[in-house]
GROMACS .gro file of C-alpha atoms in nm:
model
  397
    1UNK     CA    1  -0.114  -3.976   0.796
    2UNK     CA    2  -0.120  -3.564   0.850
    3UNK     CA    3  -0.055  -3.434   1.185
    4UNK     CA    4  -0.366  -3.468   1.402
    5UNK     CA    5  -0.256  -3.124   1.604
    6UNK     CA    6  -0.193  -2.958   1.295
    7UNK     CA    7  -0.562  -3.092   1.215
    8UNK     CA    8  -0.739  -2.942   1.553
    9UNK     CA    9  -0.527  -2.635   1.574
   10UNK     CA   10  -0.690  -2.553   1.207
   11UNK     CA   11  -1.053  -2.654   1.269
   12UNK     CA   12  -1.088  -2.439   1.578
   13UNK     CA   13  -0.924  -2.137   1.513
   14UNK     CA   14  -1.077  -2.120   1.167
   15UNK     CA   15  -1.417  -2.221   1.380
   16UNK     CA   16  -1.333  -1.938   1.590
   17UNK     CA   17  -1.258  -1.702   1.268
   18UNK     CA   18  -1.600  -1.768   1.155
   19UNK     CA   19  -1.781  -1.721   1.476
   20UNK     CA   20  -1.631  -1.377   1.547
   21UNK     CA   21  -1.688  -1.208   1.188
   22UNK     CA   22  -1.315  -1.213   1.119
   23UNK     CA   23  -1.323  -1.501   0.824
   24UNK     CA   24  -1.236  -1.313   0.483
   25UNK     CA   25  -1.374  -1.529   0.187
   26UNK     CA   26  -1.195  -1.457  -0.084
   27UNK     CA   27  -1.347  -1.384  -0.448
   28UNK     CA   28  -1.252  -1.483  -0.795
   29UNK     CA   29  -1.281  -1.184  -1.073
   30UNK     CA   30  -1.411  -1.343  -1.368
   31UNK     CA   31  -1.167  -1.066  -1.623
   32UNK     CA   32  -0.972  -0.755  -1.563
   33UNK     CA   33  -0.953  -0.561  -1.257
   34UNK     CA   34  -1.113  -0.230  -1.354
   35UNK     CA   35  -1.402   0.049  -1.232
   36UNK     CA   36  -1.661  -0.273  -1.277
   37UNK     CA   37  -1.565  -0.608  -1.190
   38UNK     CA   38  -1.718  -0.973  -1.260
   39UNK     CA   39  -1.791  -1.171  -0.947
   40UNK     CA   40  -1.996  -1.504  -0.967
   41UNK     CA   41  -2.137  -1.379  -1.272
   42UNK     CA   42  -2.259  -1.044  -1.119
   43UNK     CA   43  -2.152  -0.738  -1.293
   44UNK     CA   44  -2.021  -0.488  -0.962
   45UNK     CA   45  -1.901  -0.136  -0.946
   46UNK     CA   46  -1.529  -0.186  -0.779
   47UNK     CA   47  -1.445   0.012  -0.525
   48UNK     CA   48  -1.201  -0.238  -0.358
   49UNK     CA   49  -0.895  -0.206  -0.618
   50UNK     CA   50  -0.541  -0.053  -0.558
   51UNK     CA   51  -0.561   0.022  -0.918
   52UNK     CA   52  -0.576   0.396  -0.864
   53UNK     CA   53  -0.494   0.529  -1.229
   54UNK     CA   54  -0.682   0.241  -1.381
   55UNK     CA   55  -0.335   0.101  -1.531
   56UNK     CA   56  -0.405  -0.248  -1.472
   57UNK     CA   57  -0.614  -0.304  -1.786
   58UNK     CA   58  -0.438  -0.062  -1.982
   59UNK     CA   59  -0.435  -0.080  -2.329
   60UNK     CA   60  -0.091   0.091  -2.337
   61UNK     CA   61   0.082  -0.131  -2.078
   62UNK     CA   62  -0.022  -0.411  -2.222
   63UNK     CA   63   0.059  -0.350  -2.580
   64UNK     CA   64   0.453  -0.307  -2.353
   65UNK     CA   65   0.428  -0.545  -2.189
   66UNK     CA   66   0.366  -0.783  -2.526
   67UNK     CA   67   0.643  -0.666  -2.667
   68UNK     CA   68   0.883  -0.730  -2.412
   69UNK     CA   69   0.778  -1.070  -2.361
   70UNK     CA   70   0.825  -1.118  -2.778
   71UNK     CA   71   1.158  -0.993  -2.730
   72UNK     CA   72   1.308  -1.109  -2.376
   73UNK     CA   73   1.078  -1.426  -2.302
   74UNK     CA   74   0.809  -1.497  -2.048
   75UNK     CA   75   1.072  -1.534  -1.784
   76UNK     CA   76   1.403  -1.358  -1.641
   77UNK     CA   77   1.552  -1.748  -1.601
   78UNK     CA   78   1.739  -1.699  -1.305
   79UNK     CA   79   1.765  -1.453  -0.989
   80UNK     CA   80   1.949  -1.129  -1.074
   81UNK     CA   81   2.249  -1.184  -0.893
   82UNK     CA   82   2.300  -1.470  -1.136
   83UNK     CA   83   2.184  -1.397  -1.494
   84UNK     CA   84   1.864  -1.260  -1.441
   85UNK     CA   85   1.886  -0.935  -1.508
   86UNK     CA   86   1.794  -0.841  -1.855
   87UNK     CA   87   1.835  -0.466  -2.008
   88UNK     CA   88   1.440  -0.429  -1.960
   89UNK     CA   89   1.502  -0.461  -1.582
   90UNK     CA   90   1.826  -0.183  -1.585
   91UNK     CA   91   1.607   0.059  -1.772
   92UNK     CA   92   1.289   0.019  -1.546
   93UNK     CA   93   1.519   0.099  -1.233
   94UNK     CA   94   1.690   0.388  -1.441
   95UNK     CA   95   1.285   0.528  -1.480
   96UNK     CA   96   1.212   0.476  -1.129
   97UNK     CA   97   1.550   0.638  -0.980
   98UNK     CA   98   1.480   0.944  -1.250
   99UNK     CA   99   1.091   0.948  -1.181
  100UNK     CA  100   1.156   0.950  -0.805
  101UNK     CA  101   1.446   1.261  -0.809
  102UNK     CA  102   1.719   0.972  -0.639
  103UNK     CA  103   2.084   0.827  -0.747
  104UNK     CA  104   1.966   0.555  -0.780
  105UNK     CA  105   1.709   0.272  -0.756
  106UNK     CA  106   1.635  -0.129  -0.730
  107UNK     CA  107   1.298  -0.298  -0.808
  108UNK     CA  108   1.150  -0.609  -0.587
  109UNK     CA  109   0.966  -0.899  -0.689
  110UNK     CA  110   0.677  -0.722  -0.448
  111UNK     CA  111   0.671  -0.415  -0.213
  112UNK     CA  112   0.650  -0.697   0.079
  113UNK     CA  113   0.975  -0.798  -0.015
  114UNK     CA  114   1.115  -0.470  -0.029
  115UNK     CA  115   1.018  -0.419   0.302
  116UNK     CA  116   1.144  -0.758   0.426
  117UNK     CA  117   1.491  -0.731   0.210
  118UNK     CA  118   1.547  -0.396   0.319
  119UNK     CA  119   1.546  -0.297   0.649
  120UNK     CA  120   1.658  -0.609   0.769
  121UNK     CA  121   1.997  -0.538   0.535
  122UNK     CA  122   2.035  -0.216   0.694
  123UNK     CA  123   1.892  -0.244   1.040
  124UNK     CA  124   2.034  -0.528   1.285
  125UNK     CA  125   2.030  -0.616   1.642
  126UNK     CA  126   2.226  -0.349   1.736
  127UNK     CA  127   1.998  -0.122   1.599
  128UNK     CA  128   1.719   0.074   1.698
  129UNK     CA  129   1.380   0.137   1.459
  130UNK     CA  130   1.099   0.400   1.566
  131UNK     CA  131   0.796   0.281   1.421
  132UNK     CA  132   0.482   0.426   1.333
  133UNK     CA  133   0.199   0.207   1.548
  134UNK     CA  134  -0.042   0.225   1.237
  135UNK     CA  135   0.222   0.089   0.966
  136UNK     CA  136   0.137  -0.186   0.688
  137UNK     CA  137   0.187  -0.533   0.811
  138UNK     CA  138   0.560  -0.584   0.587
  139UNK     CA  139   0.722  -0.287   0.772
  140UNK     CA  140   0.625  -0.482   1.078
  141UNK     CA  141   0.731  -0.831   0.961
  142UNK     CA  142   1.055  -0.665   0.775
  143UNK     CA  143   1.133  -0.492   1.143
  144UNK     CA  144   1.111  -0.829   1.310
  145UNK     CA  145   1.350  -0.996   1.062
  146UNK     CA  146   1.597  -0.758   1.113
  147UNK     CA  147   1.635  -0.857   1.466
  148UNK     CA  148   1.638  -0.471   1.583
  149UNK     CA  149   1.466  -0.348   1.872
  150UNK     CA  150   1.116  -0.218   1.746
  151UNK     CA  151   0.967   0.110   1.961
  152UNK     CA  152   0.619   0.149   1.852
  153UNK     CA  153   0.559   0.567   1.758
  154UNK     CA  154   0.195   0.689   1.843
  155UNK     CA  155   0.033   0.744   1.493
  156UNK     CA  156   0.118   1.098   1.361
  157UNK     CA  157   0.245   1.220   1.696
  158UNK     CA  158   0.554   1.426   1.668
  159UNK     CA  159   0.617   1.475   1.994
  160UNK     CA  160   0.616   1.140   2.107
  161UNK     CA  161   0.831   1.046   1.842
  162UNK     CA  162   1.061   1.335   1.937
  163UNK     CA  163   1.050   1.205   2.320
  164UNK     CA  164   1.139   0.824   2.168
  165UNK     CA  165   1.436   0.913   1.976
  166UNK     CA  166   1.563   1.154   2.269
  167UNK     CA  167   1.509   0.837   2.479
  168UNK     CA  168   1.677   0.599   2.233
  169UNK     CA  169   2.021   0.795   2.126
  170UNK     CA  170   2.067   0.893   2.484
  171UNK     CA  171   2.072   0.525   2.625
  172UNK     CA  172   2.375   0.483   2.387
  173UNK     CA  173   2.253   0.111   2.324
  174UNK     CA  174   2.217   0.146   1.971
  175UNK     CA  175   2.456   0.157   1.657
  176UNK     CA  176   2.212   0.319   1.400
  177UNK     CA  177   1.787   0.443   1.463
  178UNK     CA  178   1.585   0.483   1.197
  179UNK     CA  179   1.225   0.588   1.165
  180UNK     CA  180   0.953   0.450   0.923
  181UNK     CA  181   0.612   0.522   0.823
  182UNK     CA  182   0.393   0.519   0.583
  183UNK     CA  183   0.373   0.786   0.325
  184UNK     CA  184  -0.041   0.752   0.280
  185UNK     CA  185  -0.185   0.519   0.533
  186UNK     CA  186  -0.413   0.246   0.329
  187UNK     CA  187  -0.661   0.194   0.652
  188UNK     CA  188  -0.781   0.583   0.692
  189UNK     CA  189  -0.621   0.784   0.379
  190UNK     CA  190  -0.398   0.997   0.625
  191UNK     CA  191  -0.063   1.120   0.476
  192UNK     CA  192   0.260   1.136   0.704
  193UNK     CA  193   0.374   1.489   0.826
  194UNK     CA  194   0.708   1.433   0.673
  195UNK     CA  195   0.829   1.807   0.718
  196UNK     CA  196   0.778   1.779   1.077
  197UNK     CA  197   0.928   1.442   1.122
  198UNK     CA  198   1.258   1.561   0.913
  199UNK     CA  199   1.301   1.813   1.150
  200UNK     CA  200   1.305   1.528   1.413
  201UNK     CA  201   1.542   1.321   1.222
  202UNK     CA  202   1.790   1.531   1.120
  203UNK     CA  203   1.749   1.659   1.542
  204UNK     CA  204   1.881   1.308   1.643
  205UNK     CA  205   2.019   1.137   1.286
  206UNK     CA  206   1.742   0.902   1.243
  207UNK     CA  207   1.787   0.707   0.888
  208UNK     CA  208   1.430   0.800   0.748
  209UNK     CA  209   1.244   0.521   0.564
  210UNK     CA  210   0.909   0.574   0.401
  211UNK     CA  211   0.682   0.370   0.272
  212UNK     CA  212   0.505   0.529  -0.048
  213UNK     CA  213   0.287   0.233  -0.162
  214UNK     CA  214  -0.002   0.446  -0.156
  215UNK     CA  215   0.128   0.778  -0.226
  216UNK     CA  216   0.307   0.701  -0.556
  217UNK     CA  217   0.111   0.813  -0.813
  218UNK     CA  218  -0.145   0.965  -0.584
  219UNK     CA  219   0.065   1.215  -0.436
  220UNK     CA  220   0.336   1.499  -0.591
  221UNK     CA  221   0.119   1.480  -0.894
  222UNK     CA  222   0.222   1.121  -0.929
  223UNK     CA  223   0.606   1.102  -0.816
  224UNK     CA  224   0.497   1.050  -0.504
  225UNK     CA  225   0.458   1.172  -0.076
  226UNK     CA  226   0.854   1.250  -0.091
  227UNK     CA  227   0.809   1.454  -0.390
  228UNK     CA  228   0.462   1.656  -0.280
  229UNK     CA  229   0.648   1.793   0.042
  230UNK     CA  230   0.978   1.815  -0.179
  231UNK     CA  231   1.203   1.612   0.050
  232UNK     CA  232   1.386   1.399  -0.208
  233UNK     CA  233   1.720   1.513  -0.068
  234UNK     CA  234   1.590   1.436   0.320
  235UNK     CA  235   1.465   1.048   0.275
  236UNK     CA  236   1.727   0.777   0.294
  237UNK     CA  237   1.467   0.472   0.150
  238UNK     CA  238   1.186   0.592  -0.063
  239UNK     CA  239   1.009   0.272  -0.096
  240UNK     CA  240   0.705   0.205  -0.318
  241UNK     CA  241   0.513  -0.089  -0.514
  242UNK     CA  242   0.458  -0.158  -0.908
  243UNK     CA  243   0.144  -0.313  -0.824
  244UNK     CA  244  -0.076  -0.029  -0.697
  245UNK     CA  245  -0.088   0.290  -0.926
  246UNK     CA  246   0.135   0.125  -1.171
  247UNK     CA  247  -0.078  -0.119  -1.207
  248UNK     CA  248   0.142  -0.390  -1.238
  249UNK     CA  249   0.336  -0.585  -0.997
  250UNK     CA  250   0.677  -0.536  -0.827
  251UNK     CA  251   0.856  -0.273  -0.597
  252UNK     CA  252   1.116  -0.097  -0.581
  253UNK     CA  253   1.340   0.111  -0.317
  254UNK     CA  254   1.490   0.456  -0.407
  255UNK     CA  255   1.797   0.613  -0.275
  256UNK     CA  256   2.157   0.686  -0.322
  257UNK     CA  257   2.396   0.537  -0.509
  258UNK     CA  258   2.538   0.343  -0.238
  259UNK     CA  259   2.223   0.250  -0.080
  260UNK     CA  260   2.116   0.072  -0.354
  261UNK     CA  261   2.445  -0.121  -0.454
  262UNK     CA  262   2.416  -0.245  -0.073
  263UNK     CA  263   2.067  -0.345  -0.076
  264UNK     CA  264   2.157  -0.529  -0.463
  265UNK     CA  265   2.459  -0.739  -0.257
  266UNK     CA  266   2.244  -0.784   0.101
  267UNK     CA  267   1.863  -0.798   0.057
  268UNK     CA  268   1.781  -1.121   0.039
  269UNK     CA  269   1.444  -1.111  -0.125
  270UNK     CA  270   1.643  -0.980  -0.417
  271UNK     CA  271   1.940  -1.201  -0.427
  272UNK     CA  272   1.765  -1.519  -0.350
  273UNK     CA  273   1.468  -1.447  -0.592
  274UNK     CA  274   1.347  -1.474  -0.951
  275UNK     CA  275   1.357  -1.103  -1.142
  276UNK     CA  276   1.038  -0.952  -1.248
  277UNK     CA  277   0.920  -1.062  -1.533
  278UNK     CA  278   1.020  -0.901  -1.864
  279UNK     CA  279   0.641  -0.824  -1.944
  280UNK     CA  280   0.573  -0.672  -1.623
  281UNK     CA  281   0.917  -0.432  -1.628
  282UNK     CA  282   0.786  -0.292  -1.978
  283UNK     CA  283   0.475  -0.254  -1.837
  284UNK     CA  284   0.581  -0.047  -1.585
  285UNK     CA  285   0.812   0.147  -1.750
  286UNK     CA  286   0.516   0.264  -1.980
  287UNK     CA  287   0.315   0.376  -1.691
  288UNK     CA  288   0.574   0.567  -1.539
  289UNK     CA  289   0.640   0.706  -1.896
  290UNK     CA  290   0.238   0.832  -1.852
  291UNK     CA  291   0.255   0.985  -1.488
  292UNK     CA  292   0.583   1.215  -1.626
  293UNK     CA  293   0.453   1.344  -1.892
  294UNK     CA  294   0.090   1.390  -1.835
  295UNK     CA  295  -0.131   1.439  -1.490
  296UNK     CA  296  -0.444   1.347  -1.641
  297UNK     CA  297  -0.494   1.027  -1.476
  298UNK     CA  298  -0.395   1.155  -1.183
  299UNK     CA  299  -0.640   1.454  -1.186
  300UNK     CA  300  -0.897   1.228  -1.269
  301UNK     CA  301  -0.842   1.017  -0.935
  302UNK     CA  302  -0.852   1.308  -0.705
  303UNK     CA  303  -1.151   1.486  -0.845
  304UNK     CA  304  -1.316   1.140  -0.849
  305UNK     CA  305  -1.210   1.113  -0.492
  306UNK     CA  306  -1.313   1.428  -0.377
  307UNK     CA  307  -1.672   1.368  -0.554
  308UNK     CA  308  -1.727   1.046  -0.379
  309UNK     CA  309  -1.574   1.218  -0.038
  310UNK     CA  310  -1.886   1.498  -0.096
  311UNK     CA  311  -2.149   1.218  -0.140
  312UNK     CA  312  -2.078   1.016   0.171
  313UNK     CA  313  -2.032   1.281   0.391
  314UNK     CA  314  -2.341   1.420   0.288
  315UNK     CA  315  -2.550   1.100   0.324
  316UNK     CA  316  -2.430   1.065   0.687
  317UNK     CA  317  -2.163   0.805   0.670
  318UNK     CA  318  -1.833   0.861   0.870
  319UNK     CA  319  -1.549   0.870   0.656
  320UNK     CA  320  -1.272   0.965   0.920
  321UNK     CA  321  -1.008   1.230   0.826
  322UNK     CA  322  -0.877   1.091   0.505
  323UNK     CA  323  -0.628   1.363   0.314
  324UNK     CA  324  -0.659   1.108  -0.008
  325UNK     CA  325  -0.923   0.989  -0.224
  326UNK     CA  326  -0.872   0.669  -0.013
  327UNK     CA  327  -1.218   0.716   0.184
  328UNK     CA  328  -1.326   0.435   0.439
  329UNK     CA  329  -1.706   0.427   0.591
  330UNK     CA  330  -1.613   0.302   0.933
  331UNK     CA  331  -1.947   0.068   1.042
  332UNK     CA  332  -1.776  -0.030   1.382
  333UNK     CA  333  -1.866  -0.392   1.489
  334UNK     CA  334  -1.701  -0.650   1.298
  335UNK     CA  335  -2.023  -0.876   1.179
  336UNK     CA  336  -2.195  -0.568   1.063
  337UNK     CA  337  -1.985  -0.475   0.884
  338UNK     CA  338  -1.957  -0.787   0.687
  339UNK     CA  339  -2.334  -0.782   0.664
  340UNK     CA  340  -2.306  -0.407   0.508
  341UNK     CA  341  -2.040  -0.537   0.254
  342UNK     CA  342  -2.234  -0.838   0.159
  343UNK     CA  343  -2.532  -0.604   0.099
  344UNK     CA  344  -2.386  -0.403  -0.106
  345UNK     CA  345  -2.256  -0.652  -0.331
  346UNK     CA  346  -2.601  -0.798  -0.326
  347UNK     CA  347  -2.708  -0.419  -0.465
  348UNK     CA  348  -2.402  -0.391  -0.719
  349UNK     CA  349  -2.169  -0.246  -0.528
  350UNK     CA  350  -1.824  -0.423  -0.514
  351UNK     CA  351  -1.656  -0.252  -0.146
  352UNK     CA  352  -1.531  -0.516   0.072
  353UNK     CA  353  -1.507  -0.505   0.444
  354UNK     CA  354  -1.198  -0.447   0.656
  355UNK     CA  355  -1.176  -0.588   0.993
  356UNK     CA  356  -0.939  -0.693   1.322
  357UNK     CA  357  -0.718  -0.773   1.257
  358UNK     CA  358  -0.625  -0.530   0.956
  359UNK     CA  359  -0.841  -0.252   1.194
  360UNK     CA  360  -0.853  -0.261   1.567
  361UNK     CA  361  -1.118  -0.428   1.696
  362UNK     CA  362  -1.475  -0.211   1.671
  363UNK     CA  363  -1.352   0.026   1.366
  364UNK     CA  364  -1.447  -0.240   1.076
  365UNK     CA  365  -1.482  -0.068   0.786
  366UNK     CA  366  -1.539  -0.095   0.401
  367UNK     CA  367  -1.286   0.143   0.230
  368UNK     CA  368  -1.374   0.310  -0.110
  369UNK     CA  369  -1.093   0.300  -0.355
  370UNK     CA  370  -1.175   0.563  -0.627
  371UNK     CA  371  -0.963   0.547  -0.973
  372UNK     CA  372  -0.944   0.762  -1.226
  373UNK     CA  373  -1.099   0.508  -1.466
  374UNK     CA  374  -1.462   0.532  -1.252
  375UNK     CA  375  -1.722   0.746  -1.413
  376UNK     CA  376  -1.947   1.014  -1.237
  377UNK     CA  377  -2.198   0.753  -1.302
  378UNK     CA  378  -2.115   0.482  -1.134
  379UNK     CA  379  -1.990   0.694  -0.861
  380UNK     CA  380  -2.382   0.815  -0.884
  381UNK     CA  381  -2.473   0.488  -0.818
  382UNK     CA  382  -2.227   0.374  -0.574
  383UNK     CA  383  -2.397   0.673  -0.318
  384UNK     CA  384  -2.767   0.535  -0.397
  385UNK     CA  385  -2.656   0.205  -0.292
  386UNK     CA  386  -2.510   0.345   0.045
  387UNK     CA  387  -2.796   0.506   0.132
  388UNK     CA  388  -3.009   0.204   0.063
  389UNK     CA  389  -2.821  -0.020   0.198
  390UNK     CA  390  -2.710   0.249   0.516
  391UNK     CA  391  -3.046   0.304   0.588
  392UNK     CA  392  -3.168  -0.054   0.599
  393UNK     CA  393  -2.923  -0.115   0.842
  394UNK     CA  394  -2.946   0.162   1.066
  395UNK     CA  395  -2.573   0.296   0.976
  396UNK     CA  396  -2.711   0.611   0.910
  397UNK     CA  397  -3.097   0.765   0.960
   0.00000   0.00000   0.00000
């Protein structure tokens, strides 16, 4: 017999979920993840994919990823502490470390488990971390694990983050502080000011972590936020994921040399985990191959973005203060906008919506994710859906 609490605590709070406009249902692509999509047998213009280069269905990286998995197996076999590191996996951090300008780097099962492997085998108890109030959910979960007192930083606000570190090397309670942020914030599209925050850092020797999920590939032409405000010698962790503009799967931290044998001996996630697959390494290998040599995808994605940017902003939508093609259309109240993301599925538009408690409560939003692979058609007909489906709901007049 299953636990009856277990039972109640379930049905009401999902009850509650659904009452409130904060249930996500979850939908099954029908094929690859590219600029149109397959949803219950609907054809849909996606603009809800990390997929920003429009690797994930490349012919290239798969062809890679093929041969690897002729040549090492489906499988790595073991963790890599053990025997599961194959040459494929040496070479893909030897790309990353040299793509990245760093000594050195080690790829992640996931950029969540970077995040949760390494701060918490850096930071400790008798640590300090400053913390950006708007950062993804695994910096947030990874701070907890490391058992380090977490002071929340007002988004983008240099000054209180100047008055915070003051505050926290002057009480002497702390070993080591570090600071961490995002590089490109996924919610609104806003990129750290890393110049100014360096200048804070090196003020008060903050160890400077940032999070480039978004930003590699995006940003620096590709190698990343780091790299676009040329601060590759000022960043302790560069941290980033395989899975967004790679288009594959993974993560990876960048750093020194000794940074990364630490993190190889001490984050858990990667001595307690299966390797990446032989398949995916290849394939990500080959897309990093593509963003060094050539910025075609990449120019694609921003004058995509920027087109799309134009469009909305003209038809009346608010699309914040996004410095990335990332570009939300904040609705505001939670069930509408689940209503305007169901409609515009129902039209052919593929955009879901973002609520609390991704979003503080009243700024739900459906965020546009513009790739390189979309065509000035679709993105055409993405904006004739908005202002259908806009108008008929009274988002904009």
């Amino acid at each position: 017999m299953t636990s009856q609490k277990l039972n109640t605590f379930l049905e009401k709070n999902l009850h509650e979920l659904k009452d409130n406009g904060l249930y996500n249902e979850i939908d099954v692509i029908e094929g690859p993840n590219g600029a149109e999509i397959k949803v219950n047998g609907k054809q849909l213009i996606n603009m809800s994919s990390n997929n920003y280069l429009g690797f994930a269905n490349d012919q290239r990286l798969k062809a890679k990823a093929n041969e690897a998995t002729e040549t090492y197996g489906v499988g790595a076999g073991a963790v890599r502490t053990i025997n599961g590191t194959q040459t494929i996996h040496e070479e893909l951090e030897a790309k990353i470390a040299e793509f990245k300008h760093t000594e050195a780097a080690v790829a992640f099962q996931s950029g969540f488990n970077c995040n949760m492997g390494a701060i918490s085998a850096v930071m400790n108890k008798n640590d300090a971390i400053l913390s950006d109030e708007l950062n993804h959910a695994s910096i947030i979960d990874g701070c907890r694990l490391s058992g380090a007192k977490v002071i929340r930083v007002k988004h983008q606000d240099i000054d209180d983050l100047r008055a915070k570190a003051k505050e926290a090397v002057e009480s002497g309670l702390y070993e080591k502080i570090m600071y961490i942020t995002d590089g490109v914030f996924s919610m609104d599209g806003d990129v750290a000011k890393l110049p100014e925050l360096i200048e804070v850092a090196e003020e008060f020797d903050l160890i400077t972590y940032v999070d480039d999920a978004h930003g590699s590939g995006v940003m620096g032409k590709g190698a990343g936020t780091v790299k676009h405000f040329g601060l590759q010698d000022k960043i302790d962790f560069q941290m980033g994921t395989l899975s967004k503009a790679v288009g594959v799967v993974g993560g990876y931290v960048a750093g020194s040399q000794n940074l990364i044998d630490w993190l190889k001996v001490r984050a858990r996630p990667f001595l307690f985990s299966t390797s990446l697959t032989p398949g995916a390494a290849a394939a990500c290998i080959e897309a990093i191959d593509i963003m060094s040599n050539s910025t075609d995808e990449h120019d694609r994605l921003w004058d995509n973005g920027r087109y799309l940017k134009e469009g909305l902003k003209n038809l009346g939508f608010n699309i914040g203060n996004s410095d990335t093609p990332i570009t939300p259309c904040i609705i505001g109240e939670e069930k509408l906008t689940q209503t305007f993301s169901k409609r515009l599925t129902e039209e052919g538009v593929y955009c879901k919506s973002i609520v609390f408690p991704t979003v503080p409560r009243g700024t739900g939003r459906v965020r546009n994710m513009p790739s390189a692979a979309h065509t000035k058609d679709q993105l055409d007909k993405v904006l004739k859906i908005y202002e259908k489906v806009g108008k008929e709901l009274n988002v904009i007049s």
